[in-house]
mmCIF file of C-alpha atoms in Angstrom:
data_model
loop_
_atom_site.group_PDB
_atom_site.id
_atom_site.type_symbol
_atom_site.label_atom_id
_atom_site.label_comp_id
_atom_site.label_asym_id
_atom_site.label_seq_id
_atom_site.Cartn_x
_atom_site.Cartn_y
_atom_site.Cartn_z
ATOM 1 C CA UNK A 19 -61.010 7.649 -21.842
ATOM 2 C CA UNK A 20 -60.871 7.428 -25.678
ATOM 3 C CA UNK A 21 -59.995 4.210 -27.326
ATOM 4 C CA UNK A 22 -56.222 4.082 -27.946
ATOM 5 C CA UNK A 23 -56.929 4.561 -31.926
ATOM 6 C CA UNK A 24 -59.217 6.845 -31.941
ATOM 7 C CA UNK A 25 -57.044 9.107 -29.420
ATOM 8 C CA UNK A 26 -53.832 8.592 -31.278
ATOM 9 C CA UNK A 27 -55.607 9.645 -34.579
ATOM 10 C CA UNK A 28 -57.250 12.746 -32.716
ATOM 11 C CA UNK A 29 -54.167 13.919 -31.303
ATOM 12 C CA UNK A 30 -51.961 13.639 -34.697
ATOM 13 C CA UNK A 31 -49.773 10.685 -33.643
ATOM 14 C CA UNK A 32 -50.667 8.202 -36.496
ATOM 15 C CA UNK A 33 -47.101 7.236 -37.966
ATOM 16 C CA UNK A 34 -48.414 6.637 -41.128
ATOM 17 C CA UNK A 35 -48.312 10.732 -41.240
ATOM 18 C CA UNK A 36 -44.582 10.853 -40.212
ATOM 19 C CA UNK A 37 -41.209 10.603 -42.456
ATOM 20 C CA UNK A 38 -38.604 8.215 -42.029
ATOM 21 C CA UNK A 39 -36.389 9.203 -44.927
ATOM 22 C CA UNK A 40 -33.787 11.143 -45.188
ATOM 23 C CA UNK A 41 -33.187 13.963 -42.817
ATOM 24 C CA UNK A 42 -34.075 17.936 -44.617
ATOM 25 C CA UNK A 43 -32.163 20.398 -43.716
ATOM 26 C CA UNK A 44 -34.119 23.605 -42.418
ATOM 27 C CA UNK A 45 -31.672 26.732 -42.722
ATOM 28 C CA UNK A 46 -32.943 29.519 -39.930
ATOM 29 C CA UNK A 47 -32.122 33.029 -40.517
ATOM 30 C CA UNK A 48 -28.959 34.212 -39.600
ATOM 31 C CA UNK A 49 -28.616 35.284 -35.900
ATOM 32 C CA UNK A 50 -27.035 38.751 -35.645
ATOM 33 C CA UNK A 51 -27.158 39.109 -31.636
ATOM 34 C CA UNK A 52 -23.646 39.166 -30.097
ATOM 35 C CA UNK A 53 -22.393 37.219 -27.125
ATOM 36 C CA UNK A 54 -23.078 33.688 -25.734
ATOM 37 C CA UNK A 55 -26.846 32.231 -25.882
ATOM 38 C CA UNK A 56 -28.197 30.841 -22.574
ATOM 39 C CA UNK A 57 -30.183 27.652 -22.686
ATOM 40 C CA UNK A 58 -32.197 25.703 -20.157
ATOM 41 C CA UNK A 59 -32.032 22.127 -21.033
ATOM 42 C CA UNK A 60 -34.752 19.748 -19.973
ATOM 43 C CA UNK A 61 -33.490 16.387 -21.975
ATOM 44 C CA UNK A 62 -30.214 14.087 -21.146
ATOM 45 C CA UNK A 63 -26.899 15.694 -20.812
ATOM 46 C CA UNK A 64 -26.023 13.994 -24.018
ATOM 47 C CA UNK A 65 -28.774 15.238 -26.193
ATOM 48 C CA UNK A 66 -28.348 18.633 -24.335
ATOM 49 C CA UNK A 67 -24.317 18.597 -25.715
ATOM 50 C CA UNK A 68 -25.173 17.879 -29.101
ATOM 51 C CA UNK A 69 -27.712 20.694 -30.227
ATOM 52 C CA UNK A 70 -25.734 22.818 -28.377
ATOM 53 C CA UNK A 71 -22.810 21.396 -30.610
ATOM 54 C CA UNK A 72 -24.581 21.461 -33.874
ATOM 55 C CA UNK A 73 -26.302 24.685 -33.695
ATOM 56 C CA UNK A 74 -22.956 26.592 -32.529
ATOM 57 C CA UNK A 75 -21.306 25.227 -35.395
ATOM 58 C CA UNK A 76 -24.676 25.769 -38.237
ATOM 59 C CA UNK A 77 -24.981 29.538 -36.639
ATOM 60 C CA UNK A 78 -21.566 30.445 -35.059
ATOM 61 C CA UNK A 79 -23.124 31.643 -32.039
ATOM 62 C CA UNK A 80 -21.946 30.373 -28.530
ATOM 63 C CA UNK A 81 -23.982 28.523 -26.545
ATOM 64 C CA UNK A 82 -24.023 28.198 -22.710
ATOM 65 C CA UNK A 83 -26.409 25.161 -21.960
ATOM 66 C CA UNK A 84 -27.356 23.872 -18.370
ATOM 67 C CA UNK A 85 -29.314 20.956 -17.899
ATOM 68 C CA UNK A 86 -32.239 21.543 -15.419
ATOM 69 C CA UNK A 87 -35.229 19.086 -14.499
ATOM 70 C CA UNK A 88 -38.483 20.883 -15.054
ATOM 71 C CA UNK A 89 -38.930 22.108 -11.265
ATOM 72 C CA UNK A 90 -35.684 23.606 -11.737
ATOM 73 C CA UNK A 91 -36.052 25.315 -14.449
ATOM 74 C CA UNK A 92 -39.529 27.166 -13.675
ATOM 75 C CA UNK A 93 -38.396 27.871 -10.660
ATOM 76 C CA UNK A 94 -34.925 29.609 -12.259
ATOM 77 C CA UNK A 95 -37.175 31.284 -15.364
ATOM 78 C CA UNK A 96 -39.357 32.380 -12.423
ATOM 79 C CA UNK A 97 -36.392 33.626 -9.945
ATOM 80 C CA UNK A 98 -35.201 35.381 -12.697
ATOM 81 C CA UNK A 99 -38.062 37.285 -14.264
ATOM 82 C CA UNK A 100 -37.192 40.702 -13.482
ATOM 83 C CA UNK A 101 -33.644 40.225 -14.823
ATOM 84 C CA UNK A 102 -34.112 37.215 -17.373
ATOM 85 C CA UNK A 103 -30.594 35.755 -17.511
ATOM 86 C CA UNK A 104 -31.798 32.998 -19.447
ATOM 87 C CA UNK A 105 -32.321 33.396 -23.272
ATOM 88 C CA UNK A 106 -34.165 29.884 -24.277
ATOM 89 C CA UNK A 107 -36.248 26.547 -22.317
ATOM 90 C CA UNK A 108 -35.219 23.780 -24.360
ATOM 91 C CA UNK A 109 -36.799 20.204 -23.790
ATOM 92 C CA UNK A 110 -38.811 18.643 -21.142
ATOM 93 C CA UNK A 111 -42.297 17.956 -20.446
ATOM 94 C CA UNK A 112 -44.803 20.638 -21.616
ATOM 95 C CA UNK A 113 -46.884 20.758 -18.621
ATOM 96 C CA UNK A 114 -44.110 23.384 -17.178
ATOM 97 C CA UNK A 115 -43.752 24.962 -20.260
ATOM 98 C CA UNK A 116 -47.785 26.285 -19.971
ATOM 99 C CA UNK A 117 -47.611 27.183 -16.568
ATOM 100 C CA UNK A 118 -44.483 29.633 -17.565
ATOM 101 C CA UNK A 119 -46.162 30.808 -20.148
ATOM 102 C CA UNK A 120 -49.547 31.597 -18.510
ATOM 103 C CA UNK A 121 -46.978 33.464 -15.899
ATOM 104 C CA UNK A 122 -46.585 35.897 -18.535
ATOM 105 C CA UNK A 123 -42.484 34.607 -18.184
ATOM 106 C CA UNK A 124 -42.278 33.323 -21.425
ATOM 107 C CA UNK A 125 -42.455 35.038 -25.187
ATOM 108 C CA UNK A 126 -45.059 34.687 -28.232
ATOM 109 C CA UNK A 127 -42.990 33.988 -31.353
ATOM 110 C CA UNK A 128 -44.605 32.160 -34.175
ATOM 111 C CA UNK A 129 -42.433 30.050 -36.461
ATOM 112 C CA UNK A 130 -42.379 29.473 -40.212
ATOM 113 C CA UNK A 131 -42.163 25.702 -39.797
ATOM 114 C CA UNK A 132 -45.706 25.332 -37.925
ATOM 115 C CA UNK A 133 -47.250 24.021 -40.846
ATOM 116 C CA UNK A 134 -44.857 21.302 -40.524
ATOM 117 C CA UNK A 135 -45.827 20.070 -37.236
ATOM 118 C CA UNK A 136 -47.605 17.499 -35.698
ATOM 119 C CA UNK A 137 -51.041 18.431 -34.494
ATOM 120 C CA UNK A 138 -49.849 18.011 -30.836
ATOM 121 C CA UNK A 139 -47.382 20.208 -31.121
ATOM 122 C CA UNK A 140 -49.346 22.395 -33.231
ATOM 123 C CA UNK A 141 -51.931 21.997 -29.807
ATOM 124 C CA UNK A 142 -49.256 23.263 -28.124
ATOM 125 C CA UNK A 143 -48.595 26.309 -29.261
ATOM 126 C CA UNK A 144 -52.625 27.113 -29.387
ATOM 127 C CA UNK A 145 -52.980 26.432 -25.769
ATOM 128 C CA UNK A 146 -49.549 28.749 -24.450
ATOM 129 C CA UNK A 147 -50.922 31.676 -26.675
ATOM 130 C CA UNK A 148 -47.526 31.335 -29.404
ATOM 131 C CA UNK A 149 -45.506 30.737 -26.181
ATOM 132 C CA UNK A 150 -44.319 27.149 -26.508
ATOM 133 C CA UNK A 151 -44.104 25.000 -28.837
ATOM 134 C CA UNK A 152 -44.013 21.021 -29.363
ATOM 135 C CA UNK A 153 -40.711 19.461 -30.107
ATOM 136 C CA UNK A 154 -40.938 15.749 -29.664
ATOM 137 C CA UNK A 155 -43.739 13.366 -27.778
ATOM 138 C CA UNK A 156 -43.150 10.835 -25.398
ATOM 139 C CA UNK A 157 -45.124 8.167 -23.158
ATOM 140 C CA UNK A 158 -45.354 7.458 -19.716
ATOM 141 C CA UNK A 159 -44.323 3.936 -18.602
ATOM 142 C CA UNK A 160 -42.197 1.620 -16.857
ATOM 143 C CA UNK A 161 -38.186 0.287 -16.976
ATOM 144 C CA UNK A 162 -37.768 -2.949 -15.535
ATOM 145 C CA UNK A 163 -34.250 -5.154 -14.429
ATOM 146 C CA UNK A 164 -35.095 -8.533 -16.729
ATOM 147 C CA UNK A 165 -31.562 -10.223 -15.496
ATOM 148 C CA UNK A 166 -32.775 -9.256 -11.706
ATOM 149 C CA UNK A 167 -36.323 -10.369 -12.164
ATOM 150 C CA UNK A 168 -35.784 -13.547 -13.799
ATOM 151 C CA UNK A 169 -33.022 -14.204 -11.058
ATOM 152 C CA UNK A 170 -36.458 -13.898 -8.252
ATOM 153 C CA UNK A 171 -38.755 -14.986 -10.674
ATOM 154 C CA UNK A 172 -40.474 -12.461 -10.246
ATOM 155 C CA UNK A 173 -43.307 -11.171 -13.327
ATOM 156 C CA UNK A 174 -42.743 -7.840 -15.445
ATOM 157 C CA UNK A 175 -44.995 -5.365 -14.257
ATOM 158 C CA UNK A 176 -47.587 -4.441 -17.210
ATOM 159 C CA UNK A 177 -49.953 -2.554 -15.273
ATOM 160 C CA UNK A 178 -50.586 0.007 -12.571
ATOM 161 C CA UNK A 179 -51.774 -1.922 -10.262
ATOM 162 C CA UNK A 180 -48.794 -4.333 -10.684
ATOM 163 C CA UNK A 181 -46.892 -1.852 -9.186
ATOM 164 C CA UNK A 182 -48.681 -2.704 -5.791
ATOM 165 C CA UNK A 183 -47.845 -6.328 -5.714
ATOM 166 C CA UNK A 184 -45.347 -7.165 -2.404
ATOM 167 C CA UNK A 185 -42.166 -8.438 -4.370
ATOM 168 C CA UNK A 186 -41.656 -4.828 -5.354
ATOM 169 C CA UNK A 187 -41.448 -3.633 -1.955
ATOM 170 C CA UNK A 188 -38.699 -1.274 -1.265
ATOM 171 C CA UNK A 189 -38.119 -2.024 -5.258
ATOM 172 C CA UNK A 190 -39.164 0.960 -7.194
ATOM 173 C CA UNK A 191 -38.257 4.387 -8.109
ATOM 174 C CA UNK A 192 -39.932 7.430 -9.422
ATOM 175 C CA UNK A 193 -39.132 11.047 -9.126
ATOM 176 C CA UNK A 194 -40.643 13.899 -7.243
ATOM 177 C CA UNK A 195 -43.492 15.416 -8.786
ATOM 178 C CA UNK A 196 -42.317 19.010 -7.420
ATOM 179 C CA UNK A 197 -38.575 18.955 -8.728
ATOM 180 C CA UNK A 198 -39.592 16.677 -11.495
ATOM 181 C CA UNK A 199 -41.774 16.824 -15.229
ATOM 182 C CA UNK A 200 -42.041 13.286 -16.048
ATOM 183 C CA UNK A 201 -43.267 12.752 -12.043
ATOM 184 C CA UNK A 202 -45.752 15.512 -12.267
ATOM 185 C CA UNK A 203 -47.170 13.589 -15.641
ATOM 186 C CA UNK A 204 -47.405 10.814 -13.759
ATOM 187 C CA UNK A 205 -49.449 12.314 -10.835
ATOM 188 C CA UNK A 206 -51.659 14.304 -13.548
ATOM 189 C CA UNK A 207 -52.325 10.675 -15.305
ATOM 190 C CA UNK A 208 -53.056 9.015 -12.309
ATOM 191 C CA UNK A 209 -55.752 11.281 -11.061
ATOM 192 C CA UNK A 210 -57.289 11.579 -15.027
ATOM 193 C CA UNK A 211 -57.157 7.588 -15.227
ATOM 194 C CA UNK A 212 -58.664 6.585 -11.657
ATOM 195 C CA UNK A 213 -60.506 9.742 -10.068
ATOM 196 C CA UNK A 214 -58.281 12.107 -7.614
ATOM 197 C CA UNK A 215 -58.895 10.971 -4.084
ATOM 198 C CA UNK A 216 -58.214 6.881 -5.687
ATOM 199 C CA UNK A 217 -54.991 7.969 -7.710
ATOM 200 C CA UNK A 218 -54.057 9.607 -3.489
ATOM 201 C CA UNK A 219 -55.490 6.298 -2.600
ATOM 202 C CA UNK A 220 -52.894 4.447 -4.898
ATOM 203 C CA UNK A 221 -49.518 6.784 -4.566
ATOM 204 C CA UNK A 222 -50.248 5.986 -0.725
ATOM 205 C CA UNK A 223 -49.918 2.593 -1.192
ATOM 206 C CA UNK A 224 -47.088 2.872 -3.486
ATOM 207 C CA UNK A 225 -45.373 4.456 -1.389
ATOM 208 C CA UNK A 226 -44.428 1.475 0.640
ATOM 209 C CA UNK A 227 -42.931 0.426 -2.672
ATOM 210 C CA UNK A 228 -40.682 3.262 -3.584
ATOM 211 C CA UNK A 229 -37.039 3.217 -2.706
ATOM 212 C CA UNK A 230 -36.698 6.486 -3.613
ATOM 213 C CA UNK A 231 -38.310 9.679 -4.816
ATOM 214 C CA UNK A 232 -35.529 11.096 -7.400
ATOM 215 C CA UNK A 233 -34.709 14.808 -8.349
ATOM 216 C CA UNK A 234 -34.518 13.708 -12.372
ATOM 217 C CA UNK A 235 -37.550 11.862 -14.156
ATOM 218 C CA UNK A 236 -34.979 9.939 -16.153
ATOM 219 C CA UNK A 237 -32.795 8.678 -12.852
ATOM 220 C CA UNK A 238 -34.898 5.231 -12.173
ATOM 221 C CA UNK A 239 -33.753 4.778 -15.547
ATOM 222 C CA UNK A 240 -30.572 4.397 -14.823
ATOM 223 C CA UNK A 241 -30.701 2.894 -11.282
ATOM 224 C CA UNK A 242 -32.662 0.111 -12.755
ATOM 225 C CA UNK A 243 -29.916 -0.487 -15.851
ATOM 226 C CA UNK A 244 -27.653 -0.221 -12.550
ATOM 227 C CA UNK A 245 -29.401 -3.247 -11.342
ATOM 228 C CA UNK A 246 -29.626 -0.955 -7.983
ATOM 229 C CA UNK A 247 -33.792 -1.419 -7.933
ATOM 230 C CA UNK A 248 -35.801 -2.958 -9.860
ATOM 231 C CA UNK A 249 -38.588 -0.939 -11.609
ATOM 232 C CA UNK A 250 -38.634 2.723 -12.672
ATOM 233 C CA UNK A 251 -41.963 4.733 -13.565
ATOM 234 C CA UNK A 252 -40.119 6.633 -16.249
ATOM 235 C CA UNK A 253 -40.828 7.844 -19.902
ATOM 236 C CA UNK A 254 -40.610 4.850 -21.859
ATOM 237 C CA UNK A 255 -37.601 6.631 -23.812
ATOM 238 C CA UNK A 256 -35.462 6.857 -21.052
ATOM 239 C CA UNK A 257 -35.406 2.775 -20.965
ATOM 240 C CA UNK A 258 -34.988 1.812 -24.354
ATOM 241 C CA UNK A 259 -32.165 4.526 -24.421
ATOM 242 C CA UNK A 260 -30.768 1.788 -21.580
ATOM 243 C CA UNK A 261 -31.249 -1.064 -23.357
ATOM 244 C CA UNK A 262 -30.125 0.475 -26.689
ATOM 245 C CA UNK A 263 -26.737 1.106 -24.229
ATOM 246 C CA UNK A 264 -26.496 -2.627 -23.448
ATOM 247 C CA UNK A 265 -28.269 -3.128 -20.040
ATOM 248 C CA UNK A 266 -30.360 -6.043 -19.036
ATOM 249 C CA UNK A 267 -33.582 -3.755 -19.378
ATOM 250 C CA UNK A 268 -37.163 -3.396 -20.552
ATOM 251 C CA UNK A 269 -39.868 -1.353 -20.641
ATOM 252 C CA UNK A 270 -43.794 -1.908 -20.748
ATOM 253 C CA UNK A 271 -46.604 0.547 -20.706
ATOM 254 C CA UNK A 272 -49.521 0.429 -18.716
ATOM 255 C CA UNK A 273 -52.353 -2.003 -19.176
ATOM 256 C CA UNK A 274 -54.935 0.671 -17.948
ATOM 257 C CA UNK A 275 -53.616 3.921 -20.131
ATOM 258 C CA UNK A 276 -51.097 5.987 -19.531
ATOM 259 C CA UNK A 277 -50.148 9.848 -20.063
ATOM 260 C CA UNK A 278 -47.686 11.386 -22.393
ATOM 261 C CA UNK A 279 -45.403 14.347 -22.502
ATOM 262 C CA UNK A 280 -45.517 16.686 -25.217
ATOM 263 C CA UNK A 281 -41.782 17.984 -25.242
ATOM 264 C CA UNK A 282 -41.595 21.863 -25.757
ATOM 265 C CA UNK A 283 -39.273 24.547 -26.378
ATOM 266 C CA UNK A 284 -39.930 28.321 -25.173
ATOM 267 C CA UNK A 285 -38.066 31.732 -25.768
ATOM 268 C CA UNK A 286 -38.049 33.586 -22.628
ATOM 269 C CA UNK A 287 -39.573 36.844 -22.107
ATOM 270 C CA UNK A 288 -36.859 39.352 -21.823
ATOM 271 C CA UNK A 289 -33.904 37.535 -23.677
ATOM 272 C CA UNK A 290 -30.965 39.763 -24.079
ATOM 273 C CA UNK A 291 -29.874 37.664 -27.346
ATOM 274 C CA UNK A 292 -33.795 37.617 -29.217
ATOM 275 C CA UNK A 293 -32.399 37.124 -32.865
ATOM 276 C CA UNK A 294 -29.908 34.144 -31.400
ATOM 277 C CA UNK A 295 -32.792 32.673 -29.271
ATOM 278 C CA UNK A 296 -35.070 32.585 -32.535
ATOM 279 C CA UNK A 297 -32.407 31.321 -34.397
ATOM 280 C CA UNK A 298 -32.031 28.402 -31.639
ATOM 281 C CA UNK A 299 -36.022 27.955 -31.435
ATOM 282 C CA UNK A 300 -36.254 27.402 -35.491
ATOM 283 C CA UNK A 301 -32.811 24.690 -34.998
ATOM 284 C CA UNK A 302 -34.922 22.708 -32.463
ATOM 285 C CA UNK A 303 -37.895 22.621 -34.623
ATOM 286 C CA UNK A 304 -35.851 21.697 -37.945
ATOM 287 C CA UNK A 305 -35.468 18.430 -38.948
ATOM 288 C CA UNK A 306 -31.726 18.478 -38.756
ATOM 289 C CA UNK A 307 -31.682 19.906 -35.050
ATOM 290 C CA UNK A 308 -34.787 17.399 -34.101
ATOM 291 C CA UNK A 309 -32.144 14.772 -35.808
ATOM 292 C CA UNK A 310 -29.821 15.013 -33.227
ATOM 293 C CA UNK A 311 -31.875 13.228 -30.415
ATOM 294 C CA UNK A 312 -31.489 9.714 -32.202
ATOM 295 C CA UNK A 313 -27.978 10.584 -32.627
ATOM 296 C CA UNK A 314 -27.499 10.155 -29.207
ATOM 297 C CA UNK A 315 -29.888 7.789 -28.649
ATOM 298 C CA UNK A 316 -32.509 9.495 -27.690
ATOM 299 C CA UNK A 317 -35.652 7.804 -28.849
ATOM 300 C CA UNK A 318 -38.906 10.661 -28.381
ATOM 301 C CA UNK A 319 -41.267 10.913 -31.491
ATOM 302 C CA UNK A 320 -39.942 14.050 -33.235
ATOM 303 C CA UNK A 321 -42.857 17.103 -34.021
ATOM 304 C CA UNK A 322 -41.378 17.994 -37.685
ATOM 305 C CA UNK A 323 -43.278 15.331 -40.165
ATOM 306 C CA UNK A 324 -40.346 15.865 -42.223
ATOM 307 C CA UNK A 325 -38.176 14.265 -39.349
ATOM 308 C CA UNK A 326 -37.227 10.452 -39.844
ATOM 309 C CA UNK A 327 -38.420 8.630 -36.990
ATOM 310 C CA UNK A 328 -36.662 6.616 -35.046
ATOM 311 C CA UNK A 329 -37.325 3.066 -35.234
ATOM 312 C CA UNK A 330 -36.610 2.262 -31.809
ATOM 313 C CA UNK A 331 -39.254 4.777 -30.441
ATOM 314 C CA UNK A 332 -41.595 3.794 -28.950
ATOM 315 C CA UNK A 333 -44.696 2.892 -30.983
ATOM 316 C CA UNK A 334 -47.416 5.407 -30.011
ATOM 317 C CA UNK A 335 -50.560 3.675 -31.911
ATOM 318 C CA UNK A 336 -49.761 0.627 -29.760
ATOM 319 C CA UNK A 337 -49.912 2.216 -26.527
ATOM 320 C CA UNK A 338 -53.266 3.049 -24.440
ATOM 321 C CA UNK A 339 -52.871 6.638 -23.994
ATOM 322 C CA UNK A 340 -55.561 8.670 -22.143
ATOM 323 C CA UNK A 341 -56.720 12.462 -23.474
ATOM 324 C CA UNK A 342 -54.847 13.648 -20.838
ATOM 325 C CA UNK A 343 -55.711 17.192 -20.335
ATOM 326 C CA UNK A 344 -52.634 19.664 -21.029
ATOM 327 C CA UNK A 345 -55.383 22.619 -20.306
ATOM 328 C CA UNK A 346 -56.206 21.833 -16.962
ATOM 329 C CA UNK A 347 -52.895 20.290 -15.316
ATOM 330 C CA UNK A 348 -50.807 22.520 -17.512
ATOM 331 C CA UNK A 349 -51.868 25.543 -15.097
ATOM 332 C CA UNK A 350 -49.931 26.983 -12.228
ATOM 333 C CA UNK A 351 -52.902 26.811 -9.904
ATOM 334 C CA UNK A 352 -53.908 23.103 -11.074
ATOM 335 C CA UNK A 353 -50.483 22.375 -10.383
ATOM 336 C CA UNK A 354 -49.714 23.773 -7.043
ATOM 337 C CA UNK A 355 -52.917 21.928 -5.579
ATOM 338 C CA UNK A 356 -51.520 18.817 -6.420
ATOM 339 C CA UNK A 357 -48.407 18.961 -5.387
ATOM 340 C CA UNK A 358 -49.335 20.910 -1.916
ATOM 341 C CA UNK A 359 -51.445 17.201 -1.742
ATOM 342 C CA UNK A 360 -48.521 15.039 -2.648
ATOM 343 C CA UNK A 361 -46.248 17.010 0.019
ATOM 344 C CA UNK A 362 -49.177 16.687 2.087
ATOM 345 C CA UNK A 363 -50.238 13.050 1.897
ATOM 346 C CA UNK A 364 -47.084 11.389 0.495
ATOM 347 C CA UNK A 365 -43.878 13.344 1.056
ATOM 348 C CA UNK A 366 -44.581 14.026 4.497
ATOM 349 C CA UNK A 367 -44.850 9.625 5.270
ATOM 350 C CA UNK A 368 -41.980 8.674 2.673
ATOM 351 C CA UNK A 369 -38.706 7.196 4.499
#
């Protein structure tokens, strides 16, 4: 494991690099495709609503957007791959994103605004072959109930291992790994950070900790601001959009290193509406369509280094992240190993 500054200055997340001006405009070319533009949608509803809003009304084209978690939508893209009915993947965790684009179900397109990006997403694109793209970067972590805790005086959890200790039992929530992104980045960092037979080793014995095994990475999120458990292994986002909303939450990351998402966006091979889908891809890589995440509080580190940042992001250079390995884990065979051992060895004993 690198050193948490070395790693962030390796992997381009040094906010010194970043804007947090004023918003610039990026205009893409006109869209001359007819008809309604089909997007897959891998972030909150809300944030999902308003690029669909603010593109439709910067290009005039319709958009139909469904939110998906990242199971979902690979498993739709792939469903669908003789007949595409789906134009764009927009959002969620880039692990997916690779694996749909080594399937050969996704499209090389290279954008004007690369030179604008942050190396990671930049990285991105590199390893998909021009299939995907970064769009925003977030870190794994934790969401805790403070008004519950402090009521059983019981500590914040700082660390992985916390997660073990018996006043969480039958008191956390995570999602799972085969429906959901930000669970699958969880499994991948657990195996890079302790070996793979002691992360199997640890999910076992979290297991008698977990409440719950979600379909959406950003549910514990909100069953912990519903003071209906008490910790979440979400991306850190996901809770400070729940405190930003009011609720007695925090969030911490953890002590020994955690992963981190790189947030893509990918045209789909066969789109009936090309022109419209490129037209979307350049809006979600713009600074004014990467602009409307903090609008609705949505608080990922946007890829355009013309973006403002939002201050209530999470700071990246003070967080421990590993090099987690996109390469490896962000194959289809890498991938369906793991989770053929998490069905294996902790679906099959979870209540």
């Amino acid at each position: 494991m690198k050193s948490a500054g070395n790693w962030i200055k390796s992997a381009g997340f040094g906010l010194g690099a970043l804007a947090v001006g004023a918003v610039f405009a990026v205009t893409p070319a006109p869209a001359q495709a007819q008809g309604t533009l089909t997007v897959l949608c891998g972030v909150q509803e809300e944030w999902c609503k308003a690029i669909a809003v603010a593109f439709e009304k910067k290009s005039g084209i319709a958009v139909a957007m469904s939110r998906k978690s990242a199971g979902e939508a690979l498993a739709q893209i792939r469903a669908e791959s003789a007949n595409p009915k789906t134009d764009v993947w927009w959002g969620g965790p880039g692990d997916p994103h690779l694996q749909a684009a080594e399937e050969g179900l996704t499209l090389a397109y290279e954008s004007p605004q690369y030179k604008d990006l942050q190396p990671w997403a930049q990285s991105q694109y590199k390893q998909s072959q021009g299939r995907s793209i970064g769009i925003y970067a977030g870190a794994l972590g934790f969401t805790y109930n403070t008004e519950l805790l402090g009521k059983r005086k019981i500590q914040a959890p700082k660390c992985w291992a916390d997660l073990l200790r018996p006043e969480f039992k039958d008191e956390i929530q995570v999602a799972n790994p085969n429906a959901s992104g930000t669970a699958y980045t969880a499994l991948a960092t657990l195996v890079q950070i302790f070996g793979e037979d002691k992360a199997f080793d640890y999910l076992k014995k979290l297991n008698d900790n977990v409440n719950q095994y979600t379909k959406s990475g950003s549910a514990p999120a909100a069953a912990v601001a519903r003071s209906e458990t008490l910790v979440g292994i979400i991306f850190m986002h996901d809770g400070i959009n729940q405190k930003i909303n009011g609720f007695p939450v925090d969030v911490s990351a953890p002590c020994e290193g955690t992963g981190y998402e790189i947030g893509s966006v990918s045209i789909i091979k066969g789109s009936k509406n090309l022109d419209a889908a490129k037209a979307f891809y350049e809006f979600s890589l713009s600074p004014e369509g990467q602009a409307t995440g903090a609008e609705t509080k949505q608080y990922q580190m946007p890829s355009n280094r013309k973006s403002a940042v939002p201050p209530e992001a999470p700071n990246l250079e003070e967080i421990r992240l590993i090099d987690y390995n996109f390469q490896k884990y962000g194959t289809a065979e890498e991938r369906k190993r793991l989770l053929s051992r998490w069905d294996a060895e902790i679906k099959s004993v979870a209540r």
